[in-house]
PDB file of C-alpha atoms in Angstrom:
ATOM      1  CA  MET A   1      15.124  61.886 -28.616  1.00 92.00           C
ATOM      2  CA  LYS A   2      12.046  63.051 -30.695  1.00 94.00           C
ATOM      3  CA  LYS A   3      11.758  66.064 -28.283  1.00 96.00           C
ATOM      4  CA  ILE A   4      15.265  66.700 -28.485  1.00 97.00           C
ATOM      5  CA  LEU A   5      15.572  66.833 -31.648  1.00 98.00           C
ATOM      6  CA  GLY A   6      12.366  69.282 -31.981  1.00 97.00           C
ATOM      7  CA  CYS A   7      14.641  71.380 -29.302  1.00 97.00           C
ATOM      8  CA  ILE A   8      17.492  71.216 -32.052  1.00 98.00           C
ATOM      9  CA  ARG A   9      15.399  71.883 -35.079  1.00 97.00           C
ATOM     10  CA  LYS A  10      14.319  75.106 -33.234  1.00 97.00           C
ATOM     11  CA  ALA A  11      17.856  76.628 -32.243  1.00 98.00           C
ATOM     12  CA  ASP A  12      19.546  75.673 -35.544  1.00 98.00           C
ATOM     13  CA  GLN A  13      16.175  77.863 -36.844  1.00 97.00           C
ATOM     14  CA  ASP A  14      16.618  80.882 -34.452  1.00 97.00           C
ATOM     15  CA  PHE A  15      20.407  80.900 -34.336  1.00 97.00           C
ATOM     16  CA  SER A  16      21.525  79.102 -37.849  1.00 97.00           C
ATOM     17  CA  LEU A  17      23.345  76.798 -36.080  1.00 98.00           C
ATOM     18  CA  ILE A  18      24.549  74.568 -38.882  1.00 98.00           C
ATOM     19  CA  GLU A  19      25.132  75.520 -42.341  1.00 97.00           C
ATOM     20  CA  GLU A  20      25.699  74.024 -45.740  1.00 97.00           C
ATOM     21  CA  GLY A  21      29.366  71.995 -45.862  1.00 97.00           C
ATOM     22  CA  ASP A  22      29.725  72.536 -42.038  1.00 98.00           C
ATOM     23  CA  LYS A  23      32.043  69.587 -40.451  1.00 98.00           C
ATOM     24  CA  ILE A  24      31.090  70.020 -36.801  1.00 98.00           C
ATOM     25  CA  ALA A  25      32.854  68.317 -33.897  1.00 98.00           C
ATOM     26  CA  VAL A  26      30.859  67.084 -30.847  1.00 97.00           C
ATOM     27  CA  GLY A  27      32.519  67.252 -27.530  1.00 96.00           C
ATOM     28  CA  VAL A  28      31.866  63.771 -25.894  1.00 96.00           C
ATOM     29  CA  SER A  29      32.724  63.697 -22.530  1.00 94.00           C
ATOM     30  CA  GLY A  30      30.853  60.290 -21.903  1.00 94.00           C
ATOM     31  CA  GLY A  31      28.025  61.962 -20.070  1.00 94.00           C
ATOM     32  CA  LYS A  32      24.237  62.079 -20.402  1.00 96.00           C
ATOM     33  CA  ASP A  33      24.146  65.642 -22.172  1.00 97.00           C
ATOM     34  CA  SER A  34      27.261  65.019 -24.455  1.00 97.00           C
ATOM     35  CA  MET A  35      26.095  61.452 -25.979  1.00 97.00           C
ATOM     36  CA  ALA A  36      22.443  62.496 -26.406  1.00 98.00           C
ATOM     37  CA  LEU A  37      24.272  65.296 -28.497  1.00 98.00           C
ATOM     38  CA  LEU A  38      26.151  63.268 -30.233  1.00 98.00           C
ATOM     39  CA  TYR A  39      23.411  60.803 -31.031  1.00 98.00           C
ATOM     40  CA  ALA A  40      20.718  63.919 -31.820  1.00 98.00           C
ATOM     41  CA  LEU A  41      22.953  65.204 -34.536  1.00 98.00           C
ATOM     42  CA  HIS A  42      23.851  62.184 -36.233  1.00 98.00           C
ATOM     43  CA  LEU A  43      20.136  61.547 -36.253  1.00 98.00           C
ATOM     44  CA  TYR A  44      19.279  65.208 -37.654  1.00 98.00           C
ATOM     45  CA  GLN A  45      21.668  64.742 -40.203  1.00 97.00           C
ATOM     46  CA  LYS A  46      18.970  62.464 -41.691  1.00 94.00           C
ATOM     47  CA  PHE A  47      16.498  65.391 -41.943  1.00 94.00           C
ATOM     48  CA  ALA A  48      18.306  68.895 -41.418  1.00 96.00           C
ATOM     49  CA  PRO A  49      17.970  71.389 -44.368  1.00 94.00           C
ATOM     50  CA  VAL A  50      21.052  70.760 -44.814  1.00 97.00           C
ATOM     51  CA  LYS A  51      24.270  68.685 -45.337  1.00 97.00           C
ATOM     52  CA  PHE A  52      26.811  68.283 -42.639  1.00 98.00           C
ATOM     53  CA  GLU A  53      29.791  66.052 -40.903  1.00 98.00           C
ATOM     54  CA  LEU A  54      29.572  64.994 -37.993  1.00 98.00           C
ATOM     55  CA  VAL A  55      32.677  63.863 -35.618  1.00 98.00           C
ATOM     56  CA  GLY A  56      32.596  62.825 -31.832  1.00 98.00           C
ATOM     57  CA  ILE A  57      35.343  64.084 -29.816  1.00 98.00           C
ATOM     58  CA  THR A  58      36.313  62.485 -26.493  1.00 96.00           C
ATOM     59  CA  LEU A  59      39.258  63.913 -24.586  1.00 94.00           C
ATOM     60  CA  LYS A  60      40.925  61.712 -22.075  1.00 93.00           C
ATOM     61  CA  LEU A  61      41.565  63.827 -18.952  1.00 90.00           C
ATOM     62  CA  GLY A  62      43.197  61.461 -16.899  1.00 86.00           C
ATOM     63  CA  PHE A  63      40.341  60.846 -14.263  1.00 88.00           C
ATOM     64  CA  PRO A  64      40.837  57.315 -13.165  1.00 88.00           C
ATOM     65  CA  GLY A  65      38.338  54.416 -14.052  1.00 88.00           C
ATOM     66  CA  MET A  66      36.722  55.674 -16.977  1.00 91.00           C
ATOM     67  CA  ASP A  67      36.416  53.366 -19.519  1.00 93.00           C
ATOM     68  CA  PHE A  68      35.067  54.676 -23.184  1.00 95.00           C
ATOM     69  CA  ASN A  69      34.832  51.445 -25.331  1.00 96.00           C
ATOM     70  CA  PRO A  70      31.042  51.930 -24.554  1.00 96.00           C
ATOM     71  CA  VAL A  71      31.120  55.109 -26.508  1.00 97.00           C
ATOM     72  CA  VAL A  72      33.599  53.184 -29.087  1.00 97.00           C
ATOM     73  CA  GLU A  73      30.951  50.421 -29.944  1.00 97.00           C
ATOM     74  CA  PHE A  74      27.744  52.566 -30.343  1.00 97.00           C
ATOM     75  CA  CYS A  75      29.941  54.885 -32.586  1.00 98.00           C
ATOM     76  CA  LYS A  76      30.923  51.534 -34.987  1.00 97.00           C
ATOM     77  CA  LYS A  77      27.328  50.452 -34.498  1.00 97.00           C
ATOM     78  CA  HIS A  78      25.970  53.816 -36.294  1.00 97.00           C
ATOM     79  CA  GLY A  79      28.656  54.626 -37.980  1.00 97.00           C
ATOM     80  CA  ILE A  80      29.629  57.977 -36.770  1.00 98.00           C
ATOM     81  CA  GLU A  81      33.556  59.324 -36.872  1.00 98.00           C
ATOM     82  CA  TYR A  82      35.111  59.381 -33.741  1.00 97.00           C
ATOM     83  CA  HIS A  83      38.047  59.794 -32.064  1.00 97.00           C
ATOM     84  CA  LEU A  84      39.641  59.628 -28.635  1.00 95.00           C
ATOM     85  CA  VAL A  85      42.002  61.913 -27.507  1.00 95.00           C
ATOM     86  CA  ASP A  86      44.549  61.214 -24.617  1.00 92.00           C
ATOM     87  CA  THR A  87      45.994  64.119 -22.342  1.00 90.00           C
ATOM     88  CA  GLU A  88      47.352  65.236 -19.662  1.00 88.00           C
ATOM     89  CA  VAL A  89      45.182  67.513 -17.798  1.00 89.00           C
ATOM     90  CA  TYR A  90      44.335  66.168 -14.679  1.00 85.00           C
ATOM     91  CA  GLU A  91      48.191  65.863 -13.629  1.00 88.00           C
ATOM     92  CA  ILE A  92      48.594  69.626 -14.389  1.00 89.00           C
ATOM     93  CA  LEU A  93      45.094  69.760 -12.454  1.00 86.00           C
ATOM     94  CA  LYS A  94      46.321  68.306  -9.333  1.00 84.00           C
ATOM     95  CA  LEU A  95      49.882  70.578  -9.715  1.00 85.00           C
ATOM     96  CA  ASN A  96      47.346  73.583  -9.676  1.00 84.00           C
ATOM     97  CA  ALA A  97      45.344  72.411  -6.163  1.00 82.00           C
ATOM     98  CA  SER A  98      44.204  74.458  -3.972  1.00 82.00           C
ATOM     99  CA  SER A  99      45.797  73.798  -0.154  1.00 78.00           C
ATOM    100  CA  ASP A 100      42.358  71.804   0.751  1.00 79.00           C
ATOM    101  CA  GLY A 101      42.993  69.598  -2.345  1.00 76.00           C
ATOM    102  CA  LYS A 102      40.285  71.194  -4.334  1.00 81.00           C
ATOM    103  CA  ILE A 103      41.052  70.938  -8.174  1.00 81.00           C
ATOM    104  CA  PRO A 104      40.374  74.378 -10.671  1.00 80.00           C
ATOM    105  CA  CYS A 105      37.269  73.562 -12.775  1.00 83.00           C
ATOM    106  CA  SER A 106      37.699  77.228 -14.602  1.00 84.00           C
ATOM    107  CA  LEU A 107      41.222  75.917 -15.418  1.00 86.00           C
ATOM    108  CA  CYS A 108      40.015  72.133 -16.457  1.00 88.00           C
ATOM    109  CA  SER A 109      37.756  74.298 -19.064  1.00 89.00           C
ATOM    110  CA  LYS A 110      40.035  76.209 -20.776  1.00 91.00           C
ATOM    111  CA  PHE A 111      42.442  72.811 -21.135  1.00 90.00           C
ATOM    112  CA  LYS A 112      39.391  71.098 -22.602  1.00 93.00           C
ATOM    113  CA  LYS A 113      38.522  73.789 -24.984  1.00 92.00           C
ATOM    114  CA  ALA A 114      41.995  74.339 -26.240  1.00 93.00           C
ATOM    115  CA  ILE A 115      42.631  70.944 -26.923  1.00 95.00           C
ATOM    116  CA  LEU A 116      39.172  70.281 -28.881  1.00 95.00           C
ATOM    117  CA  ILE A 117      39.632  72.852 -30.682  1.00 95.00           C
ATOM    118  CA  LYS A 118      43.032  71.938 -31.562  1.00 95.00           C
ATOM    119  CA  LYS A 119      42.142  68.278 -32.453  1.00 96.00           C
ATOM    120  CA  GLY A 120      38.565  69.606 -34.165  1.00 96.00           C
ATOM    121  CA  THR A 121      40.673  71.906 -36.893  1.00 96.00           C
ATOM    122  CA  GLU A 122      43.337  68.767 -37.112  1.00 96.00           C
ATOM    123  CA  LEU A 123      40.142  67.185 -38.597  1.00 97.00           C
ATOM    124  CA  GLY A 124      39.079  70.074 -40.396  1.00 97.00           C
ATOM    125  CA  CYS A 125      35.954  70.528 -38.548  1.00 97.00           C
ATOM    126  CA  ASN A 126      35.074  74.379 -38.396  1.00 97.00           C
ATOM    127  CA  LYS A 127      32.543  74.046 -35.487  1.00 98.00           C
ATOM    128  CA  ILE A 128      32.508  72.838 -31.892  1.00 97.00           C
ATOM    129  CA  SER A 129      29.605  71.783 -30.422  1.00 97.00           C
ATOM    130  CA  MET A 130      29.157  71.925 -27.278  1.00 96.00           C
ATOM    131  CA  ALA A 131      26.471  69.989 -25.339  1.00 96.00           C
ATOM    132  CA  HIS A 132      25.188  73.208 -22.819  1.00 97.00           C
ATOM    133  CA  HIS A 133      21.436  73.295 -22.245  1.00 97.00           C
ATOM    134  CA  ALA A 134      18.465  75.296 -20.911  1.00 97.00           C
ATOM    135  CA  ASP A 135      19.663  74.407 -17.705  1.00 97.00           C
ATOM    136  CA  ASP A 136      23.087  75.254 -18.005  1.00 96.00           C
ATOM    137  CA  ALA A 137      22.027  78.593 -19.884  1.00 97.00           C
ATOM    138  CA  VAL A 138      20.034  79.487 -16.766  1.00 97.00           C
ATOM    139  CA  GLU A 139      22.494  78.477 -14.232  1.00 97.00           C
ATOM    140  CA  THR A 140      25.249  80.522 -15.691  1.00 96.00           C
ATOM    141  CA  LEU A 141      22.775  83.493 -15.644  1.00 97.00           C
ATOM    142  CA  VAL A 142      22.581  83.101 -11.901  1.00 97.00           C
ATOM    143  CA  MET A 143      25.835  82.342 -11.336  1.00 96.00           C
ATOM    144  CA  ASN A 144      27.383  85.336 -12.878  1.00 95.00           C
ATOM    145  CA  THR A 145      24.839  87.652 -10.931  1.00 96.00           C
ATOM    146  CA  MET A 146      25.339  85.980  -7.235  1.00 95.00           C
ATOM    147  CA  TYR A 147      29.053  85.819  -7.595  1.00 94.00           C
ATOM    148  CA  ASN A 148      30.280  88.215 -10.374  1.00 94.00           C
ATOM    149  CA  GLY A 149      27.612  90.897 -10.564  1.00 95.00           C
ATOM    150  CA  PHE A 150      27.076  91.111 -14.075  1.00 93.00           C
ATOM    151  CA  LEU A 151      23.949  89.461 -15.987  1.00 92.00           C
ATOM    152  CA  SER A 152      25.133  87.649 -19.037  1.00 94.00           C
ATOM    153  CA  THR A 153      25.165  83.541 -20.069  1.00 96.00           C
ATOM    154  CA  PHE A 154      26.726  82.248 -22.688  1.00 95.00           C
ATOM    155  CA  LYS A 155      25.965  82.418 -26.392  1.00 96.00           C
ATOM    156  CA  PRO A 156      24.104  79.669 -28.666  1.00 97.00           C
ATOM    157  CA  LYS A 157      26.693  80.338 -31.253  1.00 97.00           C
ATOM    158  CA  MET A 158      30.081  82.073 -30.887  1.00 96.00           C
ATOM    159  CA  TYR A 159      32.895  83.083 -33.316  1.00 96.00           C
ATOM    160  CA  LEU A 160      36.087  82.887 -32.330  1.00 93.00           C
ATOM    161  CA  ASP A 161      38.039  84.585 -34.682  1.00 91.00           C
ATOM    162  CA  ARG A 162      41.727  83.651 -33.239  1.00 90.00           C
ATOM    163  CA  THR A 163      41.172  80.089 -34.271  1.00 91.00           C
ATOM    164  CA  ASP A 164      38.557  80.568 -37.226  1.00 93.00           C
ATOM    165  CA  VAL A 165      36.037  78.081 -35.095  1.00 96.00           C
ATOM    166  CA  THR A 166      32.819  78.451 -34.612  1.00 97.00           C
ATOM    167  CA  PHE A 167      31.559  77.167 -31.203  1.00 97.00           C
ATOM    168  CA  ILE A 168      27.533  76.343 -31.149  1.00 98.00           C
ATOM    169  CA  ARG A 169      25.495  74.638 -28.722  1.00 98.00           C
ATOM    170  CA  PRO A 170      22.047  72.848 -30.019  1.00 98.00           C
ATOM    171  CA  LEU A 171      20.436  71.783 -26.414  1.00 98.00           C
ATOM    172  CA  VAL A 172      19.917  75.287 -25.424  1.00 98.00           C
ATOM    173  CA  TYR A 173      16.021  74.891 -25.940  1.00 98.00           C
ATOM    174  CA  CYS A 174      16.932  71.385 -24.389  1.00 98.00           C
ATOM    175  CA  TYR A 175      15.714  70.695 -20.628  1.00 97.00           C
ATOM    176  CA  GLU A 176      17.958  68.440 -18.529  1.00 96.00           C
ATOM    177  CA  ASP A 177      15.233  66.215 -17.108  1.00 96.00           C
ATOM    178  CA  ASP A 178      14.174  65.869 -21.276  1.00 97.00           C
ATOM    179  CA  ILE A 179      18.058  65.245 -21.930  1.00 97.00           C
ATOM    180  CA  ILE A 180      17.958  62.326 -18.741  1.00 97.00           C
ATOM    181  CA  ALA A 181      14.893  59.925 -20.420  1.00 96.00           C
ATOM    182  CA  ALA A 182      16.142  60.566 -24.133  1.00 96.00           C
ATOM    183  CA  ALA A 183      20.037  59.063 -22.748  1.00 96.00           C
ATOM    184  CA  ASN A 184      18.301  56.599 -20.831  1.00 95.00           C
ATOM    185  CA  ARG A 185      16.545  55.157 -23.711  1.00 95.00           C
ATOM    186  CA  HIS A 186      19.291  55.263 -26.054  1.00 96.00           C
ATOM    187  CA  VAL A 187      23.074  55.863 -25.738  1.00 97.00           C
ATOM    188  CA  PRO A 188      25.739  54.782 -23.349  1.00 96.00           C
ATOM    189  CA  ILE A 189      26.814  56.574 -20.560  1.00 96.00           C
ATOM    190  CA  VAL A 190      30.194  56.884 -18.631  1.00 94.00           C
ATOM    191  CA  PRO A 191      30.261  58.159 -15.244  1.00 91.00           C
ATOM    192  CA  SER A 192      32.313  60.882 -14.596  1.00 89.00           C
ATOM    193  CA  THR A 193      35.114  60.195 -11.047  1.00 88.00           C
ATOM    194  CA  CYS A 194      35.952  64.006 -11.960  1.00 86.00           C
ATOM    195  CA  PRO A 195      36.661  64.342  -8.017  1.00 82.00           C
ATOM    196  CA  MET A 196      34.999  67.728  -8.465  1.00 79.00           C
ATOM    197  CA  ASP A 197      31.923  65.904  -9.996  1.00 80.00           C
ATOM    198  CA  LYS A 198      28.441  67.058  -7.863  1.00 79.00           C
ATOM    199  CA  HIS A 199      30.509  69.515  -5.461  1.00 76.00           C
ATOM    200  CA  THR A 200      31.001  72.930  -7.569  1.00 85.00           C
ATOM    201  CA  SER A 201      29.365  76.391  -7.049  1.00 89.00           C
ATOM    202  CA  ARG A 202      27.183  74.931 -10.308  1.00 91.00           C
ATOM    203  CA  GLU A 203      26.095  72.677  -8.106  1.00 92.00           C
ATOM    204  CA  ASP A 204      24.804  74.948  -5.646  1.00 94.00           C
ATOM    205  CA  VAL A 205      23.181  76.750  -7.788  1.00 96.00           C
ATOM    206  CA  LYS A 206      21.460  74.091  -9.526  1.00 96.00           C
ATOM    207  CA  GLN A 207      19.835  72.804  -6.343  1.00 96.00           C
ATOM    208  CA  LEU A 208      18.669  76.537  -5.311  1.00 97.00           C
ATOM    209  CA  LEU A 209      17.069  76.590  -8.880  1.00 97.00           C
ATOM    210  CA  LYS A 210      15.465  73.562  -8.289  1.00 97.00           C
ATOM    211  CA  LYS A 211      13.660  74.882  -4.734  1.00 97.00           C
ATOM    212  CA  LEU A 212      12.958  77.934  -6.582  1.00 97.00           C
ATOM    213  CA  TYR A 213      10.433  75.847  -8.877  1.00 97.00           C
ATOM    214  CA  ALA A 214       9.067  73.616  -6.702  1.00 97.00           C
ATOM    215  CA  GLN A 215       7.615  76.904  -5.562  1.00 97.00           C
ATOM    216  CA  TYR A 216       7.322  78.684  -8.645  1.00 98.00           C
ATOM    217  CA  PRO A 217       7.004  76.225 -11.432  1.00 96.00           C
ATOM    218  CA  MET A 218       6.706  78.874 -13.614  1.00 97.00           C
ATOM    219  CA  ALA A 219      10.101  80.324 -13.016  1.00 97.00           C
ATOM    220  CA  LYS A 220      11.573  77.685 -15.169  1.00 97.00           C
ATOM    221  CA  GLN A 221      10.287  78.659 -18.452  1.00 96.00           C
ATOM    222  CA  ASN A 222      10.251  82.570 -17.686  1.00 97.00           C
ATOM    223  CA  LEU A 223      14.062  82.218 -16.856  1.00 97.00           C
ATOM    224  CA  LEU A 224      14.785  80.387 -20.320  1.00 97.00           C
ATOM    225  CA  ASN A 225      12.810  82.772 -22.108  1.00 95.00           C
ATOM    226  CA  SER A 226      14.237  85.897 -20.510  1.00 95.00           C
ATOM    227  CA  LEU A 227      17.502  85.413 -21.838  1.00 95.00           C
ATOM    228  CA  SER A 228      16.132  85.936 -25.558  1.00 93.00           C
ATOM    229  CA  ASN A 229      14.602  88.971 -24.631  1.00 90.00           C
ATOM    230  CA  GLY A 230      17.331  91.101 -24.754  1.00 85.00           C
ATOM    231  CA  ASP A 231      15.364  94.104 -26.247  1.00 86.00           C
ATOM    232  CA  ARG A 232      13.077  94.556 -22.971  1.00 87.00           C
ATOM    233  CA  VAL A 233      16.680  94.654 -20.371  1.00 86.00           C
ATOM    234  CA  SER A 234      16.139  97.435 -17.872  1.00 85.00           C
ATOM    235  CA  LEU A 235      19.424  98.562 -15.707  1.00 85.00           C
ATOM    236  CA  PHE A 236      20.784 101.021 -13.831  1.00 84.00           C
ATOM    237  CA  ASN A 237      22.696 102.187 -16.673  1.00 78.00           C
ATOM    238  CA  ASP A 238      20.196 102.555 -19.412  1.00 68.00           C
ATOM    239  CA  PHE A 239      19.466 106.394 -19.146  1.00 59.00           C
ATOM    240  CA  ASN A 240      16.247 106.718 -21.027  1.00 59.00           C
ATOM    241  CA  ASP A 241      14.266 108.020 -18.101  1.00 57.00           C
ATOM    242  CA  LYS A 242      10.508 107.817 -20.113  1.00 57.00           C
ATOM    243  CA  GLU A 243       8.408 104.826 -19.273  1.00 51.00           C
TER     244      GLU A 243
END
């Protein structure tokens, strides 16, 4: 967990993620990433340069067989405010499934985001913290390039003016392997029963990148570094023809 905290501190310093008096809602799916984030931010409260409040929010999407009692007990043990929110997301997703039975991940993401913002604002939160990490950022870059034809990834900090809420991603410098190691030691994990888990385009890109890293180990850090080198981007529509 020490390595995770170091990465969160650096992200906070680089992107001013957490400010004095913030009340931050953490979207807690029960998976390794969100549980590690919740616990790490709880620990970060003890030595962060500013004072902030923390709230864990789990959306019960309706996937069968998911037991969040271990998360409830974990939060009680550590004195973390925590809320379980009932939703009908899965029922709606099934109504919008494709002809081969696949549920739309993009629609699920939109529902989760909207409900999380609504609950967070009801609880007086001005920021929503998501558990997207360094590997997610690179995968998003590659997916947008391959499937959409443009270079883009998510931002560590994004203000949503329609809802007056700011999204933050404190794990953007943390690699998934380090999160797994920390989560296995420190937090309970609720396995996802989503039928699309491990069967998405993102999973395909994840496996593609693993093969790339195995052959070119330096690519892992360099791809992450590239996301901060915006001043060195050179594309066709850059009309500066000087070298």
